[in-house]
Amino acid sequence: MAVADEARRRGHDVSFLVRQSFVPLLEKHGFSGSLAAEPRKQVQLSQVGDTWTDIAAYLGLTENDFVDQSQRVERKAIKEFKPDAVFVESNVTMPLTCLEDHIPLASTFTWADTSSLSLTTQGMRSSVPPTRLDRHNDSLQRMGVEPIADLSDLTVRFAQLILVPMTPSLEPELSDHARFRFVGDLLFHSLEYGELPAAVGAVLKSRPRVYVYLGTSDLEESIWVKTLQDAVGISDLAIVAASREHEMTQPRLAIQRWLPGGGVMSSADICLHAGTANTMMLAVRHGVPQMLLPFSDSERRYHAEKIVALGAGVLADKAAIGDASKLCVAIHSVLDALTVKQASVRLRDEAAVYAGPRMAVDMLEAI
């Protein structure tokens, strides 16, 4: 949305192709578009692997009927809107459609989506047989194009512009390749920096300030919410948390179902989160030390490793999420570590040279 907003600001017409669940958000910010195809079901696999292709297969995004339906919807949207270029993120069919219709394609990309990904902290599992990509390769064969072995090939081989919404130190595997254009974060300012609820503002008057975003993790929410309640009772911590199910306020604790993350992060002294890219880049933008509990997908685990290797954060002990005393000790150990704060500031300064959406649209206009 940040890229679309910048393009619209420059006078370009913009249209989205999104799932139904995103329509209210688009309309809130004055955008419109068409409905994308929805996968009909999750696929029963004996084992769900960790790569993007594995996860896409599990979600039903490589099933023949979904690929066919998705391309039909894409062709219809392209025929009606007549785009000069298409910009995608983690899309498994639009690269094929753009290739067929000879439309310039731009895409975001992360090394975490590749089949070559390896992690130092744990092994990577792969469970998708080559036949899962049969429908993609049937389309490529009809166009006289060599088959793909992994969904990441759709971007690497067919996109005219590949944007990396990170900084080189967070994606070192891509930093020496001219085709991958680093632009910094692509966070949508209007979404991330809205007005904070009064209860949150009251908590942020105290210190040290802890921002917690675990709603996208595999942790049971009632457990970590109870731990946060106990933590403020036995420590000096002031905690603001975003939650899916809970909402409560007590002295030095505010838990809300939705929060403008950038507004909270700009005041935080530390962030405990599940490794999502947006939260990580918000912390980087504001030079905030991070405690990470990356959920079991490759992107979160990959970037968590990079943050830790750069000294700007630590991997949190999952057991501490159910033990307020352990959690308080862990948080204070990071807060007291000057080297972690210094590394976080170095990352912030590196990211500050990238103009994000402005750079992205400059490059889009060039193709």
Coordinates of C-alpha atoms in Angstrom, one line a residue, residues 166-365:
M166 CA 15.3 -4.5 3.6
T167 CA 18.9 -3.3 3.9
P168 CA 22.0 -5.1 2.6
S169 CA 23.1 -6.3 6.1
L170 CA 19.7 -8.0 6.6
E171 CA 19.9 -9.8 3.2
P172 CA 23.6 -10.3 2.6
E173 CA 23.1 -13.1 0.2
L174 CA 21.5 -10.6 -2.2
S175 CA 23.8 -7.6 -1.6
D176 CA 26.3 -8.4 -4.3
H177 CA 23.8 -9.0 -7.1
A178 CA 22.8 -5.9 -9.2
R179 CA 19.4 -7.3 -10.1
F180 CA 18.2 -7.1 -6.5
R181 CA 17.5 -3.4 -5.6
F182 CA 17.5 -2.5 -2.0
V183 CA 14.9 0.1 -1.1
G184 CA 14.5 -0.1 2.7
D185 CA 11.2 -0.7 4.3
L186 CA 7.9 -0.3 2.4
L187 CA 5.8 0.4 5.5
F188 CA 2.6 2.4 4.9
H189 CA 2.9 5.5 7.0
S190 CA -0.9 6.2 7.3
L191 CA -1.4 2.7 8.7
E192 CA 1.6 2.5 11.0
Y193 CA 1.4 6.0 12.5
G194 CA -2.2 6.6 13.3
E195 CA -3.5 8.1 16.6
L196 CA -2.7 6.1 19.7
P197 CA -5.5 5.2 22.1
A198 CA -5.4 7.3 25.3
A199 CA -4.8 4.2 27.5
V200 CA -1.6 3.5 25.4
G201 CA -0.4 7.0 25.6
A202 CA -0.8 6.9 29.4
V203 CA 1.4 3.7 29.7
L204 CA 4.0 5.2 27.4
K205 CA 4.6 8.0 29.9
S206 CA 6.4 5.5 32.1
R207 CA 9.8 3.7 31.4
P208 CA 11.2 1.3 30.4
R209 CA 8.7 0.9 27.6
V210 CA 8.2 -2.6 26.1
Y211 CA 6.2 -3.1 22.9
V212 CA 4.9 -6.7 22.5
Y213 CA 3.6 -8.1 19.3
L214 CA 3.0 -11.8 19.6
G215 CA -0.4 -12.1 18.0
T216 CA 1.0 -13.7 14.9
S217 CA 3.0 -16.4 16.8
D218 CA 2.2 -20.0 17.6
L219 CA 2.0 -19.1 21.3
E220 CA -1.3 -19.4 23.2
E221 CA -2.5 -15.8 23.6
S222 CA -4.1 -16.3 27.0
I223 CA -0.7 -17.5 28.4
W224 CA 1.4 -14.6 27.3
V225 CA -1.3 -12.0 28.2
K226 CA -1.3 -13.4 31.8
T227 CA 2.5 -13.3 31.8
L228 CA 2.4 -9.6 30.9
Q229 CA -0.1 -8.9 33.6
D230 CA 2.1 -10.6 36.2
A231 CA 5.2 -8.9 34.8
V232 CA 4.0 -5.4 35.4
G233 CA 3.1 -6.4 39.0
I234 CA 6.6 -7.5 39.9
S235 CA 8.7 -5.0 37.9
D236 CA 9.1 -1.4 36.7
L237 CA 8.2 -2.3 33.1
A238 CA 5.6 -0.4 31.1
I239 CA 4.1 -2.7 28.5
V240 CA 2.0 -2.0 25.5
A241 CA 0.9 -5.1 23.5
A242 CA -1.1 -5.7 20.4
S243 CA -3.5 -8.7 20.7
R244 CA -6.0 -10.6 18.5
E245 CA -8.4 -11.5 21.2
H246 CA -7.8 -9.5 24.4
E247 CA -8.2 -5.9 25.4
M248 CA -7.4 -4.6 28.9
T249 CA -5.8 -1.7 30.8
Q250 CA -4.1 -1.5 34.2
P251 CA -1.3 0.6 35.6
R252 CA 1.7 0.3 33.2
L253 CA -0.1 -2.2 30.9
A254 CA -2.2 -1.6 27.8
I255 CA -3.3 -4.4 25.6
Q256 CA -5.3 -3.5 22.5
R257 CA -6.8 -5.5 19.6
W258 CA -5.2 -3.2 17.1
L259 CA -2.4 -0.7 17.4
P260 CA -0.5 1.6 14.9
G261 CA 2.8 -0.2 15.3
G262 CA 5.0 2.7 14.3
G263 CA 3.4 5.0 16.8
V264 CA 4.2 2.6 19.6
M265 CA 7.6 1.6 18.3
S266 CA 8.8 5.2 18.1
S267 CA 8.5 5.4 21.9
A268 CA 9.6 1.9 22.8
D269 CA 12.9 0.9 24.5
I270 CA 12.6 -2.7 23.4
C271 CA 10.3 -4.8 21.3
L272 CA 9.3 -8.4 21.9
H273 CA 7.8 -9.9 18.8
A274 CA 7.3 -13.0 16.6
G275 CA 9.7 -12.1 13.9
T276 CA 7.3 -10.6 11.3
A277 CA 9.1 -8.5 8.7
N278 CA 7.1 -5.4 9.2
T279 CA 7.6 -5.3 13.0
M280 CA 11.3 -6.1 12.6
M281 CA 11.7 -3.2 10.1
L282 CA 9.7 -0.8 12.4
A283 CA 12.2 -1.7 15.1
V284 CA 15.1 -1.1 12.7
R285 CA 13.6 2.2 11.6
H286 CA 13.5 3.5 15.2
G287 CA 16.7 1.8 16.5
V288 CA 14.9 -0.4 19.0
P289 CA 16.5 -3.5 20.4
Q290 CA 14.6 -6.7 19.6
M291 CA 13.7 -9.9 21.5
L292 CA 12.5 -12.4 18.9
L293 CA 10.4 -15.5 19.0
P294 CA 10.2 -16.4 15.3
F295 CA 7.2 -18.5 14.3
S296 CA 7.9 -21.6 12.2
D297 CA 8.3 -20.1 8.8
S298 CA 11.5 -19.5 6.9
E299 CA 11.3 -15.7 6.6
R300 CA 10.8 -15.0 10.3
R301 CA 13.6 -17.4 11.3
Y302 CA 16.0 -16.1 8.6
H303 CA 15.6 -12.5 9.6
A304 CA 15.7 -13.2 13.3
E305 CA 19.1 -14.9 12.7
K306 CA 20.3 -11.8 10.9
I307 CA 19.2 -9.4 13.7
V308 CA 20.9 -11.6 16.3
A309 CA 24.1 -12.0 14.2
L310 CA 24.3 -8.2 13.8
G311 CA 24.0 -7.8 17.6
A312 CA 20.7 -5.8 17.4
G313 CA 18.6 -8.4 19.3
V314 CA 18.4 -11.8 20.9
L315 CA 16.3 -14.9 20.4
A316 CA 14.0 -15.1 23.4
D317 CA 13.5 -18.2 25.5
K318 CA 10.0 -19.5 24.7
A319 CA 9.7 -20.7 28.3
A320 CA 9.9 -17.1 29.6
I321 CA 6.6 -16.3 27.9
G322 CA 4.9 -18.4 30.6
D323 CA 7.0 -17.1 33.5
A324 CA 6.9 -13.5 34.4
S325 CA 10.0 -13.5 36.5
K326 CA 12.1 -15.0 33.7
L327 CA 10.6 -12.6 31.2
C328 CA 11.4 -9.6 33.3
V329 CA 15.0 -10.7 33.8
A330 CA 15.4 -11.4 30.0
I331 CA 14.0 -8.0 29.1
H332 CA 16.2 -6.1 31.5
S333 CA 19.3 -8.1 30.3
V334 CA 18.7 -6.7 26.8
L335 CA 17.9 -3.2 28.1
D336 CA 21.1 -3.2 30.1
A337 CA 23.3 -4.3 27.2
L338 CA 24.8 -1.2 25.6
T339 CA 26.2 -3.2 22.7
V340 CA 22.6 -4.2 21.6
K341 CA 21.5 -0.6 21.7
Q342 CA 24.5 0.5 19.7
A343 CA 24.0 -2.2 17.1
S344 CA 20.3 -1.2 16.8
V345 CA 21.3 2.4 16.2
R346 CA 23.8 1.3 13.5
L347 CA 21.0 -0.6 11.7
R348 CA 18.7 2.4 12.0
D349 CA 21.4 4.6 10.4
E350 CA 21.9 2.1 7.6
A351 CA 18.2 2.0 6.9
A352 CA 17.8 5.8 6.9
V353 CA 19.6 6.1 3.6
Y354 CA 16.9 4.2 1.8
A355 CA 13.8 6.1 0.8
G356 CA 11.4 3.1 0.6
P357 CA 8.3 3.8 -1.4
R358 CA 9.9 6.8 -3.2
M359 CA 12.8 4.7 -4.4
A360 CA 10.4 1.9 -5.4
V361 CA 8.2 4.1 -7.5
D362 CA 11.2 5.8 -9.1
M363 CA 12.3 2.4 -10.3
L364 CA 8.8 1.3 -11.3
E365 CA 8.5 4.4 -13.5

